[in-house]
PDB file of C-alpha atoms and ligand atoms in Angstrom:
ATOM      1  CA  MET A   1      27.407  -8.729   8.422  1.00 45.00           C
ATOM      2  CA  GLY A   2      26.311  -8.912   5.210  1.00 61.00           C
ATOM      3  CA  LYS A   3      24.088  -6.841   2.731  1.00 84.00           C
ATOM      4  CA  SER A   4      21.014  -5.381   4.187  1.00 93.00           C
ATOM      5  CA  LEU A   5      18.566  -5.046   1.675  1.00 97.00           C
ATOM      6  CA  LEU A   6      15.573  -3.755   3.134  1.00 98.00           C
ATOM      7  CA  ASP A   7      11.828  -3.765   1.513  1.00 98.00           C
ATOM      8  CA  LEU A   8       9.537  -1.928   3.323  1.00 98.00           C
ATOM      9  CA  HIS A   9       5.875  -2.370   1.018  1.00 99.00           C
ATOM     10  CA  THR A  10       4.761  -5.736   0.032  1.00 98.00           C
ATOM     11  CA  HIS A  11       1.636  -7.542  -0.191  1.00 98.00           C
ATOM     12  CA  SER A  12       0.320 -11.074  -0.631  1.00 98.00           C
ATOM     13  CA  ASN A  13      -2.947 -12.653  -1.127  1.00 98.00           C
ATOM     14  CA  ARG A  14      -4.776 -11.575   1.697  1.00 98.00           C
ATOM     15  CA  SER A  15      -5.250  -8.600  -0.465  1.00 98.00           C
ATOM     16  CA  ASP A  16      -4.383  -7.830  -3.884  1.00 98.00           C
ATOM     17  CA  GLY A  17      -0.637 -10.052  -3.984  1.00 98.00           C
ATOM     18  CA  LEU A  18      -0.387 -13.439  -5.530  1.00 98.00           C
ATOM     19  CA  ASP A  19       1.465 -14.976  -2.978  1.00 98.00           C
ATOM     20  CA  SER A  20       1.251 -16.406  -0.064  1.00 98.00           C
ATOM     21  CA  PRO A  21       2.396 -15.002   2.734  1.00 98.00           C
ATOM     22  CA  SER A  22       4.978 -17.824   3.346  1.00 98.00           C
ATOM     23  CA  TYR A  23       6.184 -17.778  -0.388  1.00 98.00           C
ATOM     24  CA  LEU A  24       6.026 -14.419  -0.013  1.00 98.00           C
ATOM     25  CA  LEU A  25       9.060 -14.747   2.709  1.00 98.00           C
ATOM     26  CA  GLU A  26      10.672 -17.331   0.954  1.00 98.00           C
ATOM     27  CA  ARG A  27      10.857 -15.714  -2.382  1.00 98.00           C
ATOM     28  CA  ALA A  28      12.221 -13.093   0.014  1.00 98.00           C
ATOM     29  CA  LYS A  29      15.224 -14.923   1.133  1.00 98.00           C
ATOM     30  CA  ALA A  30      15.671 -15.983  -2.101  1.00 98.00           C
ATOM     31  CA  LEU A  31      16.469 -12.601  -3.273  1.00 98.00           C
ATOM     32  CA  GLY A  32      18.167 -11.285  -0.357  1.00 97.00           C
ATOM     33  CA  VAL A  33      15.876  -8.949   1.199  1.00 98.00           C
ATOM     34  CA  THR A  34      17.325  -9.143   4.951  1.00 97.00           C
ATOM     35  CA  VAL A  35      13.909  -7.061   6.427  1.00 98.00           C
ATOM     36  CA  LEU A  36      10.941  -7.499   4.790  1.00 98.00           C
ATOM     37  CA  ALA A  37       7.480  -4.987   5.814  1.00 98.00           C
ATOM     38  CA  LEU A  38       3.802  -7.269   5.055  1.00 99.00           C
ATOM     39  CA  ALA A  39       1.444  -4.049   3.893  1.00 99.00           C
ATOM     40  CA  ASP A  40      -1.499  -5.947   2.386  1.00 98.00           C
ATOM     41  CA  HIS A  41      -4.554  -3.723   2.037  1.00 98.00           C
ATOM     42  CA  ASP A  42      -6.556  -3.001   4.673  1.00 98.00           C
ATOM     43  CA  THR A  43      -5.621  -6.125   6.508  1.00 98.00           C
ATOM     44  CA  VAL A  44      -3.590  -7.801   9.145  1.00 98.00           C
ATOM     45  CA  ASP A  45      -5.170 -10.976   8.258  1.00 98.00           C
ATOM     46  CA  GLY A  46      -1.631 -12.162   6.873  1.00 98.00           C
ATOM     47  CA  TRP A  47       0.726 -11.153   9.352  1.00 98.00           C
ATOM     48  CA  GLN A  48       0.359 -14.100  11.963  1.00 98.00           C
ATOM     49  CA  GLU A  49       1.424 -17.103   8.503  1.00 98.00           C
ATOM     50  CA  ALA A  50       3.985 -14.185   7.673  1.00 98.00           C
ATOM     51  CA  HIS A  51       5.584 -14.312  11.446  1.00 98.00           C
ATOM     52  CA  GLU A  52       5.993 -17.927  10.940  1.00 98.00           C
ATOM     53  CA  ALA A  53       7.704 -17.942   7.702  1.00 98.00           C
ATOM     54  CA  ALA A  54       9.891 -15.495   8.893  1.00 98.00           C
ATOM     55  CA  VAL A  55      10.748 -17.577  11.622  1.00 98.00           C
ATOM     56  CA  ARG A  56      10.945 -20.792   9.316  1.00 98.00           C
ATOM     57  CA  ASN A  57      13.349 -18.352   7.165  1.00 97.00           C
ATOM     58  CA  GLN A  58      15.481 -16.062   9.138  1.00 97.00           C
ATOM     59  CA  LEU A  59      14.482 -13.179   7.580  1.00 97.00           C
ATOM     60  CA  GLY A  60      13.208  -9.768   9.751  1.00 98.00           C
ATOM     61  CA  LEU A  61       9.395  -9.421   9.328  1.00 98.00           C
ATOM     62  CA  ILE A  62       7.956  -5.565  10.234  1.00 98.00           C
ATOM     63  CA  PRO A  63       4.008  -6.247  10.097  1.00 98.00           C
ATOM     64  CA  ALA A  64       2.056  -3.659   8.174  1.00 99.00           C
ATOM     65  CA  ILE A  65      -0.973  -2.324   6.758  1.00 99.00           C
ATOM     66  CA  GLU A  66      -1.348  -0.327   3.873  1.00 98.00           C
ATOM     67  CA  VAL A  67      -4.499   2.002   4.424  1.00 98.00           C
ATOM     68  CA  SER A  68      -6.716   3.272   2.066  1.00 98.00           C
ATOM     69  CA  THR A  69      -7.747   7.076   2.179  1.00 98.00           C
ATOM     70  CA  HIS A  70      -8.727  10.303   1.095  1.00 96.00           C
ATOM     71  CA  SER A  71      -7.735  13.791   1.081  1.00 94.00           C
ATOM     72  CA  GLU A  72      -9.416  17.379   0.049  1.00 91.00           C
ATOM     73  CA  VAL A  73      -6.148  18.978  -1.985  1.00 87.00           C
ATOM     74  CA  PHE A  74      -5.877  22.122  -3.431  1.00 78.00           C
ATOM     75  CA  GLY A  75      -3.951  22.845  -6.188  1.00 72.00           C
ATOM     76  CA  ASP A  76      -4.220  24.676  -9.561  1.00 70.00           C
ATOM     77  CA  ALA A  77      -7.408  22.778 -10.705  1.00 69.00           C
ATOM     78  CA  GLY A  78      -9.384  24.018  -7.906  1.00 76.00           C
ATOM     79  CA  THR A  79      -9.752  21.372  -4.828  1.00 84.00           C
ATOM     80  CA  ARG A  80     -10.443  17.681  -6.038  1.00 85.00           C
ATOM     81  CA  ARG A  81     -10.526  14.865  -3.273  1.00 89.00           C
ATOM     82  CA  ILE A  82      -8.161  12.214  -4.185  1.00 90.00           C
ATOM     83  CA  SER A  83      -6.778   8.608  -3.201  1.00 93.00           C
ATOM     84  CA  VAL A  84      -3.965   8.851  -0.129  1.00 96.00           C
ATOM     85  CA  HIS A  85      -2.505   5.459   0.539  1.00 98.00           C
ATOM     86  CA  LEU A  86      -1.031   5.284   4.257  1.00 98.00           C
ATOM     87  CA  LEU A  87       1.416   2.438   5.602  1.00 99.00           C
ATOM     88  CA  ALA A  88       1.155   1.824   8.924  1.00 99.00           C
ATOM     89  CA  TYR A  89       4.104   0.041  10.518  1.00 99.00           C
ATOM     90  CA  LEU A  90       3.838  -2.109  13.872  1.00 98.00           C
ATOM     91  CA  PRO A  91       0.267  -0.869  14.956  1.00 99.00           C
ATOM     92  CA  ASP A  92      -1.468  -2.582  17.449  1.00 98.00           C
ATOM     93  CA  PRO A  93      -4.053  -5.317  15.646  1.00 98.00           C
ATOM     94  CA  THR A  94      -6.491  -5.218  18.437  1.00 98.00           C
ATOM     95  CA  ASN A  95      -7.221  -1.916  18.546  1.00 98.00           C
ATOM     96  CA  ALA A  96     -11.026  -1.670  18.468  1.00 98.00           C
ATOM     97  CA  GLU A  97     -11.039   1.551  17.033  1.00 98.00           C
ATOM     98  CA  PHE A  98      -8.672   1.100  14.367  1.00 98.00           C
ATOM     99  CA  MET A  99      -9.581  -2.060  13.395  1.00 98.00           C
ATOM    100  CA  GLY A 100     -13.494  -1.114  13.293  1.00 98.00           C
ATOM    101  CA  GLU A 101     -12.529   1.376  10.057  1.00 98.00           C
ATOM    102  CA  LEU A 102     -10.856  -1.139   8.526  1.00 98.00           C
ATOM    103  CA  LYS A 103     -13.189  -3.696   8.491  1.00 98.00           C
ATOM    104  CA  LYS A 104     -15.840  -0.567   6.940  1.00 98.00           C
ATOM    105  CA  SER A 105     -13.185  -0.024   4.322  1.00 98.00           C
ATOM    106  CA  ARG A 106     -12.799  -3.945   3.151  1.00 98.00           C
ATOM    107  CA  ASP A 107     -16.899  -4.081   3.322  1.00 97.00           C
ATOM    108  CA  SER A 108     -17.084  -1.317   1.536  1.00 97.00           C
ATOM    109  CA  ARG A 109     -14.358  -2.418  -0.837  1.00 97.00           C
ATOM    110  CA  LEU A 110     -16.501  -5.264  -1.637  1.00 97.00           C
ATOM    111  CA  ILE A 111     -19.730  -3.514  -2.363  1.00 97.00           C
ATOM    112  CA  ARG A 112     -18.039  -1.029  -4.508  1.00 98.00           C
ATOM    113  CA  ALA A 113     -16.077  -4.779  -6.172  1.00 98.00           C
ATOM    114  CA  LYS A 114     -20.017  -6.069  -6.765  1.00 98.00           C
ATOM    115  CA  LYS A 115     -21.481  -3.108  -8.633  1.00 98.00           C
ATOM    116  CA  MET A 116     -18.289  -2.569 -10.518  1.00 98.00           C
ATOM    117  CA  VAL A 117     -18.857  -6.324 -11.533  1.00 98.00           C
ATOM    118  CA  GLU A 118     -22.564  -5.348 -12.503  1.00 98.00           C
ATOM    119  CA  LEU A 119     -21.733  -2.986 -14.881  1.00 98.00           C
ATOM    120  CA  LEU A 120     -18.884  -4.791 -16.522  1.00 98.00           C
ATOM    121  CA  SER A 121     -21.180  -7.725 -16.821  1.00 98.00           C
ATOM    122  CA  GLU A 122     -23.079  -6.103 -18.841  1.00 98.00           C
ATOM    123  CA  ASP A 123     -20.955  -5.497 -21.875  1.00 98.00           C
ATOM    124  CA  TYR A 124     -17.854  -8.503 -20.393  1.00 98.00           C
ATOM    125  CA  PRO A 125     -18.978 -12.546 -19.858  1.00 97.00           C
ATOM    126  CA  ILE A 126     -17.868 -12.283 -16.101  1.00 98.00           C
ATOM    127  CA  ASN A 127     -19.723 -11.668 -12.664  1.00 98.00           C
ATOM    128  CA  TRP A 128     -19.418 -12.207  -9.474  1.00 98.00           C
ATOM    129  CA  LEU A 129     -18.404 -16.052  -9.233  1.00 98.00           C
ATOM    130  CA  SER A 130     -15.409 -15.194 -11.493  1.00 97.00           C
ATOM    131  CA  ILE A 131     -14.328 -12.547  -9.110  1.00 98.00           C
ATOM    132  CA  GLU A 132     -14.677 -15.571  -6.347  1.00 97.00           C
ATOM    133  CA  ALA A 133     -12.879 -17.554  -8.353  1.00 97.00           C
ATOM    134  CA  GLU A 134      -9.888 -15.353  -8.503  1.00 97.00           C
ATOM    135  CA  MET A 135      -9.266 -14.537  -4.642  1.00 97.00           C
ATOM    136  CA  ARG A 136      -8.676 -15.885  -1.525  1.00 97.00           C
ATOM    137  CA  PRO A 137     -12.096 -16.332   0.398  1.00 96.00           C
ATOM    138  CA  GLY A 138     -11.889 -13.030   2.743  1.00 96.00           C
ATOM    139  CA  ALA A 139      -9.147 -10.991   1.288  1.00 98.00           C
ATOM    140  CA  THR A 140      -9.701  -7.399   0.870  1.00 98.00           C
ATOM    141  CA  VAL A 141     -11.040  -7.211  -2.430  1.00 98.00           C
ATOM    142  CA  GLY A 142      -9.738  -4.189  -5.094  1.00 98.00           C
ATOM    143  CA  ARG A 143      -9.686  -3.828  -9.028  1.00 98.00           C
ATOM    144  CA  PRO A 144      -6.856  -6.222  -8.924  1.00 98.00           C
ATOM    145  CA  ALA A 145      -9.048  -9.213  -8.153  1.00 98.00           C
ATOM    146  CA  ILE A 146     -11.638  -7.502 -11.350  1.00 98.00           C
ATOM    147  CA  ALA A 147      -8.848  -7.610 -13.545  1.00 98.00           C
ATOM    148  CA  ASP A 148      -7.929 -11.033 -12.942  1.00 98.00           C
ATOM    149  CA  ALA A 149     -11.946 -12.145 -13.546  1.00 98.00           C
ATOM    150  CA  LEU A 150     -10.612 -10.088 -17.999  1.00 98.00           C
ATOM    151  CA  VAL A 151      -7.848 -12.026 -18.356  1.00 98.00           C
ATOM    152  CA  THR A 152      -8.958 -15.212 -17.536  1.00 98.00           C
ATOM    153  CA  ALA A 153     -12.219 -14.519 -19.565  1.00 98.00           C
ATOM    154  CA  GLY A 154      -9.848 -13.826 -21.939  1.00 98.00           C
ATOM    155  CA  ILE A 155     -10.816 -10.054 -22.683  1.00 98.00           C
ATOM    156  CA  VAL A 156      -7.358  -8.613 -21.440  1.00 98.00           C
ATOM    157  CA  ALA A 157      -3.765  -9.998 -21.510  1.00 97.00           C
ATOM    158  CA  ASP A 158      -3.179  -9.315 -17.747  1.00 97.00           C
ATOM    159  CA  ARG A 159      -3.814  -6.495 -15.186  1.00 97.00           C
ATOM    160  CA  THR A 160      -1.733  -3.791 -16.453  1.00 96.00           C
ATOM    161  CA  GLU A 161      -3.813  -3.653 -19.725  1.00 97.00           C
ATOM    162  CA  ALA A 162      -7.198  -4.265 -17.628  1.00 98.00           C
ATOM    163  CA  PHE A 163      -6.441  -0.786 -16.077  1.00 97.00           C
ATOM    164  CA  ARG A 164      -5.320   0.895 -18.679  1.00 97.00           C
ATOM    165  CA  GLU A 165      -8.663   1.252 -19.658  1.00 97.00           C
ATOM    166  CA  ILE A 166     -11.714  -0.665 -18.567  1.00 98.00           C
ATOM    167  CA  LEU A 167     -11.038  -0.849 -14.741  1.00 98.00           C
ATOM    168  CA  ALA A 168      -9.346   2.931 -14.505  1.00 96.00           C
ATOM    169  CA  LYS A 169     -10.632   5.651 -12.989  1.00 93.00           C
ATOM    170  CA  GLY A 170     -13.008   7.638 -15.436  1.00 93.00           C
ATOM    171  CA  SER A 171     -13.708   4.357 -17.127  1.00 98.00           C
ATOM    172  CA  LYS A 172     -17.629   3.968 -17.021  1.00 98.00           C
ATOM    173  CA  TYR A 173     -16.721   0.755 -14.911  1.00 98.00           C
ATOM    174  CA  TYR A 174     -15.298   2.941 -12.489  1.00 98.00           C
ATOM    175  CA  LEU A 175     -16.362   3.465  -8.889  1.00 97.00           C
ATOM    176  CA  SER A 176     -14.861   4.932  -5.630  1.00 92.00           C
ATOM    177  CA  GLU A 177     -15.363   3.194  -2.490  1.00 88.00           C
ATOM    178  CA  HIS A 178     -15.712   4.778   0.993  1.00 90.00           C
ATOM    179  CA  SER A 179     -12.764   5.265   3.022  1.00 95.00           C
ATOM    180  CA  LEU A 180     -11.244   6.669   6.181  1.00 98.00           C
ATOM    181  CA  GLU A 181     -10.068  10.989   5.491  1.00 98.00           C
ATOM    182  CA  THR A 182      -6.287  10.909   5.875  1.00 98.00           C
ATOM    183  CA  ALA A 183      -5.638  13.053   8.875  1.00 98.00           C
ATOM    184  CA  GLU A 184      -8.511  10.908  10.496  1.00 98.00           C
ATOM    185  CA  ALA A 185      -6.482   7.952   9.244  1.00 98.00           C
ATOM    186  CA  ILE A 186      -3.065   9.260  10.735  1.00 98.00           C
ATOM    187  CA  ALA A 187      -4.610  10.042  13.649  1.00 98.00           C
ATOM    188  CA  LEU A 188      -6.133   6.164  13.869  1.00 98.00           C
ATOM    189  CA  ILE A 189      -2.727   4.538  13.156  1.00 99.00           C
ATOM    190  CA  LYS A 190      -0.801   7.260  16.217  1.00 98.00           C
ATOM    191  CA  ASN A 191      -3.409   5.759  18.334  1.00 98.00           C
ATOM    192  CA  SER A 192      -2.616   2.334  17.837  1.00 98.00           C
ATOM    193  CA  GLY A 193       0.762   3.045  18.294  1.00 98.00           C
ATOM    194  CA  GLY A 194       1.509   2.741  14.398  1.00 99.00           C
ATOM    195  CA  VAL A 195       3.599   4.454  12.713  1.00 99.00           C
ATOM    196  CA  PRO A 196       2.259   6.471   9.488  1.00 99.00           C
ATOM    197  CA  VAL A 197       4.088   6.703   6.415  1.00 99.00           C
ATOM    198  CA  MET A 198       2.964   8.187   2.847  1.00 98.00           C
ATOM    199  CA  ALA A 199       2.908   4.835   0.300  1.00 98.00           C
ATOM    200  CA  HIS A 200       3.721   6.109  -3.385  1.00 98.00           C
ATOM    201  CA  PRO A 201       3.744   9.834  -2.459  1.00 96.00           C
ATOM    202  CA  LEU A 202       2.532  12.409  -5.413  1.00 93.00           C
ATOM    203  CA  MET A 203       2.204   8.927  -7.542  1.00 91.00           C
ATOM    204  CA  ASP A 204       0.095  11.007  -9.507  1.00 81.00           C
ATOM    205  CA  PHE A 205       2.417  13.806 -10.360  1.00 77.00           C
ATOM    206  CA  PRO A 206       2.207  14.945 -13.910  1.00 72.00           C
ATOM    207  CA  ALA A 207       5.903  13.952 -15.266  1.00 67.00           C
ATOM    208  CA  GLY A 208       7.610  17.338 -16.408  1.00 67.00           C
ATOM    209  CA  ALA A 209       5.284  19.267 -13.835  1.00 70.00           C
ATOM    210  CA  SER A 210       7.507  21.888 -11.791  1.00 70.00           C
ATOM    211  CA  MET A 211       5.977  21.979  -8.083  1.00 71.00           C
ATOM    212  CA  GLY A 212       4.207  25.121  -5.986  1.00 70.00           C
ATOM    213  CA  ASP A 213       3.726  26.234  -2.620  1.00 67.00           C
ATOM    214  CA  LEU A 214       0.008  24.769  -3.365  1.00 67.00           C
ATOM    215  CA  ALA A 215       1.279  21.194  -3.019  1.00 83.00           C
ATOM    216  CA  THR A 216       3.263  21.675  -0.082  1.00 90.00           C
ATOM    217  CA  GLU A 217      -0.102  23.209   2.005  1.00 91.00           C
ATOM    218  CA  ASN A 218      -1.417  19.689   1.162  1.00 93.00           C
ATOM    219  CA  PHE A 219       2.017  18.273   2.976  1.00 96.00           C
ATOM    220  CA  LEU A 220       2.119  20.288   6.037  1.00 96.00           C
ATOM    221  CA  ARG A 221      -1.542  20.005   7.130  1.00 96.00           C
ATOM    222  CA  LEU A 222      -0.938  15.820   7.640  1.00 98.00           C
ATOM    223  CA  ILE A 223       2.764  16.547   8.545  1.00 98.00           C
ATOM    224  CA  GLU A 224       0.441  18.093  11.824  1.00 98.00           C
ATOM    225  CA  ALA A 225      -1.459  15.394  11.961  1.00 98.00           C
ATOM    226  CA  GLY A 226       1.613  13.502  12.233  1.00 98.00           C
ATOM    227  CA  LEU A 227       2.630  11.531   9.748  1.00 98.00           C
ATOM    228  CA  ALA A 228       5.606  10.046  10.215  1.00 99.00           C
ATOM    229  CA  GLY A 229       7.520   9.435   6.954  1.00 98.00           C
ATOM    230  CA  LEU A 230       7.074   9.065   3.312  1.00 98.00           C
ATOM    231  CA  GLU A 231       8.014   6.406   0.698  1.00 98.00           C
ATOM    232  CA  ILE A 232      10.040   8.229  -1.459  1.00 98.00           C
ATOM    233  CA  GLU A 233      12.141   6.097  -3.363  1.00 98.00           C
ATOM    234  CA  HIS A 234       8.676   3.921  -5.311  1.00 98.00           C
ATOM    235  CA  ARG A 235       8.835   2.892  -8.819  1.00 97.00           C
ATOM    236  CA  GLN A 236       5.839   5.467  -9.345  1.00 96.00           C
ATOM    237  CA  VAL A 237       6.946   8.380  -7.873  1.00 95.00           C
ATOM    238  CA  PRO A 238       7.310  10.670 -10.495  1.00 92.00           C
ATOM    239  CA  GLU A 239      11.738  11.566 -10.415  1.00 88.00           C
ATOM    240  CA  ASN A 240      10.812  15.003 -11.111  1.00 85.00           C
ATOM    241  CA  ALA A 241       9.123  15.321  -7.322  1.00 91.00           C
ATOM    242  CA  ARG A 242      11.570  13.264  -5.693  1.00 95.00           C
ATOM    243  CA  ASN A 243      13.898  15.709  -4.995  1.00 94.00           C
ATOM    244  CA  TRP A 244      10.934  18.374  -3.625  1.00 93.00           C
ATOM    245  CA  LEU A 245       9.794  14.876  -1.360  1.00 96.00           C
ATOM    246  CA  ARG A 246      13.554  14.776  -0.098  1.00 97.00           C
ATOM    247  CA  GLU A 247      13.542  18.252   1.190  1.00 96.00           C
ATOM    248  CA  LEU A 248      10.677  18.354   2.341  1.00 96.00           C
ATOM    249  CA  ALA A 249      11.722  15.157   4.770  1.00 98.00           C
ATOM    250  CA  ALA A 250      14.787  17.484   4.958  1.00 98.00           C
ATOM    251  CA  GLU A 251      12.636  20.214   6.641  1.00 98.00           C
ATOM    252  CA  HIS A 252      10.592  18.737   8.844  1.00 98.00           C
ATOM    253  CA  ASN A 253      12.537  15.885   9.622  1.00 98.00           C
ATOM    254  CA  LEU A 254      10.405  13.320   8.535  1.00 98.00           C
ATOM    255  CA  ILE A 255      11.274   9.227   8.149  1.00 98.00           C
ATOM    256  CA  PHE A 256      11.672   8.443   4.152  1.00 98.00           C
ATOM    257  CA  THR A 257      12.219   4.516   2.847  1.00 98.00           C
ATOM    258  CA  GLY A 258      12.336   3.482  -0.015  1.00 98.00           C
ATOM    259  CA  SER A 259      10.047  -0.090  -0.987  1.00 98.00           C
ATOM    260  CA  SER A 260       8.716  -1.957  -3.782  1.00 98.00           C
ATOM    261  CA  ASP A 261       4.934  -2.604  -3.328  1.00 98.00           C
ATOM    262  CA  TYR A 262       5.559  -5.973  -4.553  1.00 98.00           C
ATOM    263  CA  HIS A 263       2.258  -7.903  -5.322  1.00 98.00           C
ATOM    264  CA  GLY A 264       3.800 -11.262  -7.225  1.00 98.00           C
ATOM    265  CA  VAL A 265       5.073 -12.189  -9.989  1.00 96.00           C
ATOM    266  CA  GLY A 266       1.779 -11.065 -12.708  1.00 93.00           C
ATOM    267  CA  GLY A 267       0.494  -9.287 -10.338  1.00 94.00           C
ATOM    268  CA  LYS A 268       2.245  -5.924 -10.721  1.00 96.00           C
ATOM    269  CA  ILE A 269       5.972  -5.422 -12.350  1.00 96.00           C
ATOM    270  CA  ASN A 270       7.461  -3.872  -9.467  1.00 98.00           C
ATOM    271  CA  GLU A 271       9.681  -6.616  -7.812  1.00 98.00           C
ATOM    272  CA  LEU A 272      10.799  -7.740  -4.335  1.00 98.00           C
ATOM    273  CA  GLY A 273      13.456  -5.987  -3.346  1.00 98.00           C
ATOM    274  CA  GLU A 274      13.717  -3.253  -6.391  1.00 98.00           C
ATOM    275  CA  ASN A 275      13.785  -0.352  -3.201  1.00 98.00           C
ATOM    276  CA  SER A 276      15.710  -0.337  -0.379  1.00 98.00           C
ATOM    277  CA  THR A 277      15.412   1.823   2.668  1.00 98.00           C
ATOM    278  CA  GLN A 278      18.208   3.139   4.104  1.00 97.00           C
ATOM    279  CA  PRO A 279      19.008   0.954   7.871  1.00 97.00           C
ATOM    280  CA  GLU A 280      18.738   3.843  10.341  1.00 97.00           C
ATOM    281  CA  GLN A 281      15.087   5.280   8.833  1.00 98.00           C
ATOM    282  CA  LEU A 282      13.926   1.800   9.264  1.00 98.00           C
ATOM    283  CA  ASN A 283      15.739   2.491  13.231  1.00 97.00           C
ATOM    284  CA  ARG A 284      13.243   5.529  13.294  1.00 98.00           C
ATOM    285  CA  ILE A 285      10.140   3.636  12.806  1.00 98.00           C
ATOM    286  CA  LEU A 286      11.038   1.086  15.473  1.00 98.00           C
ATOM    287  CA  ASP A 287      11.245   3.888  17.889  1.00 98.00           C
ATOM    288  CA  LEU A 288       8.472   5.521  17.385  1.00 98.00           C
ATOM    289  CA  ALA A 289       6.400   2.682  17.367  1.00 98.00           C
ATOM    290  CA  SER A 290       4.828   1.649  20.421  1.00 98.00           C
ATOM    291  CA  GLY A 291       1.482  -0.973  18.928  1.00 98.00           C
ATOM    292  CA  TYR A 292       3.352  -4.535  17.837  1.00 98.00           C
ATOM    293  CA  GLU A 293       6.810  -5.955  18.040  1.00 97.00           C
ATOM    294  CA  ALA A 294       8.530  -6.373  14.389  1.00 98.00           C
ATOM    295  CA  TYR A 295      10.457 -10.367  14.493  1.00 98.00           C
ATOM    296  CA  PHE A 296      14.495  -9.871  13.898  1.00 97.00           C
ATOM    297  CA  PRO A 297      16.602 -13.462  13.043  1.00 95.00           C
ATOM    298  CA  SER A 298      19.563 -12.588  15.364  1.00 88.00           C
ATOM    299  CA  GLY A 299      18.050  -8.959  17.123  1.00 83.00           C
ATOM    300  CA  ARG A 300      17.826  -5.150  16.101  1.00 80.00           C
ATOM    301  CA  SER A 301      21.333  -4.546  16.337  1.00 68.00           C
ATOM    302  CA  VAL A 302      21.935  -6.266  12.896  1.00 63.00           C
ATOM    303  CA  LEU A 303      20.762  -2.963  11.567  1.00 72.00           C
TER     304      LEU A 303
HETATM  305  P1  LIG B   1      -7.944  -0.792  -5.315  1.00 88.82           P
HETATM  306  O1  LIG B   1      -7.622  -0.204  -4.506  1.00 88.82           O
HETATM  307  O2  LIG B   1      -9.674  -1.210  -6.250  1.00 88.82           O
HETATM  308  O3  LIG B   1      -8.233   0.692  -6.212  1.00 88.82           O
HETATM  309  O4  LIG B   1      -7.288  -0.856  -7.137  1.00 88.82           O
HETATM  310  C1  LIG B   1      -5.999  -0.482  -6.958  1.00 88.82           C
HETATM  311  C2  LIG B   1      -4.787  -1.325  -6.865  1.00 88.82           C
HETATM  312  O5  LIG B   1      -4.892  -2.490  -7.959  1.00 88.82           O
HETATM  313  C3  LIG B   1      -3.769  -0.780  -5.840  1.00 88.82           C
HETATM  314  O6  LIG B   1      -3.203  -1.200  -4.797  1.00 88.82           O
HETATM  315  C4  LIG B   1      -2.630  -1.641  -6.810  1.00 88.82           C
HETATM  316  O7  LIG B   1      -2.150  -2.476  -6.298  1.00 88.82           O
HETATM  317  C5  LIG B   1      -3.633  -2.173  -7.935  1.00 88.82           C
HETATM  318  N1  LIG B   1      -3.100  -1.257  -9.544  1.00 88.82           N
HETATM  319  C6  LIG B   1      -3.271  -0.520 -10.120  1.00 88.82           C
HETATM  320  N2  LIG B   1      -2.702  -0.197 -11.203  1.00 88.82           N
HETATM  321  C7  LIG B   1      -2.128  -1.179 -11.503  1.00 88.82           C
HETATM  322  C8  LIG B   1      -1.249  -1.879 -12.880  1.00 88.82           C
HETATM  323  N3  LIG B   1      -1.653  -1.003 -13.673  1.00 88.82           N
HETATM  324  N4  LIG B   1      -1.245  -3.512 -12.923  1.00 88.82           N
HETATM  325  C9  LIG B   1      -1.638  -3.680 -11.839  1.00 88.82           C
HETATM  326  N5  LIG B   1      -1.622  -3.742 -10.820  1.00 88.82           N
HETATM  327  C10 LIG B   1      -2.620  -1.897 -10.392  1.00 88.82           C
HETATM  328 FE1  LIG B   2      -2.350  -3.130  -4.318  1.00 88.82          FE
HETATM  329 FE1  LIG B   3      -0.381   1.962  -2.782  1.00 88.82          FE
HETATM  330 ZN1  LIG B   4       1.226  -1.636  -1.964  1.00 88.82          ZN
END
């Protein structure tokens, strides 16, 4: 048995990644990834093409979705609303209730992006056609597509620069979108037979800060709601938060994963396969999932 490299969080051009699902699988294969999860934002649109490419390239595939949600959290600064991303592994893509909610999120993202572009067009030479030119029709729209239009217009050098100020939260061009409440999304994912894992937890936690009891309460509420795991090994999870998250996972018997959150070369600095999930942890996901089948070229036993 060869070395396993399990990358359980990647994006394609069906949302804000730059690669087609086919190219994503080919590139993963070339880089030695053995099992890949495609987790586009709020859509299952890439699953079919990814499956065909997984079969062609003889690569393991875990169909997934990165679900946009929001949570009210308590902390030293009082209550605030934060954005929480949930990875839904192997949910049933025909579950009407869940798919209906994802459609609402995509529709709301579209309205929000159009409003943001409207604001931006007062100061920069871009309009909605500039955004459409950057995206595959029907892709889940987000700030990255607006960033790409700003790059094409010569305003910024790359996505990273666009996110630094112009598109950052707090910028006068920034608007938030409607999304599911996190605990409600967890219930929807579980009712669809999927396994909910929190993507890049504590991503915005300040470096150097110490973990307080208040953060625990926010997680406990979600664990009670059925959160099954935490994506701990991810470049945006601050080092000072990782041990705290590992202990939380151990205490509550949560699954823990590691992944890249790759968005294509130039889409984000994250590289395919830069983090890996332990096979035992993927096995726990597979044991819990009942909404859809993972694909393995020579059976699950290779894990
Ligand atoms: P949105 O979903 O529209 O709020 O945009 C957030 C998305 O932008 C995230 O899912 C990331 O994939 C992407 N993103 C955030 N920061 C950056 C960055 N600095 N460079 C490239 N992409 C980013
Ligand atoms: Fe993204
Ligand atoms: Fe995310
Ligand atoms: Zn992601």
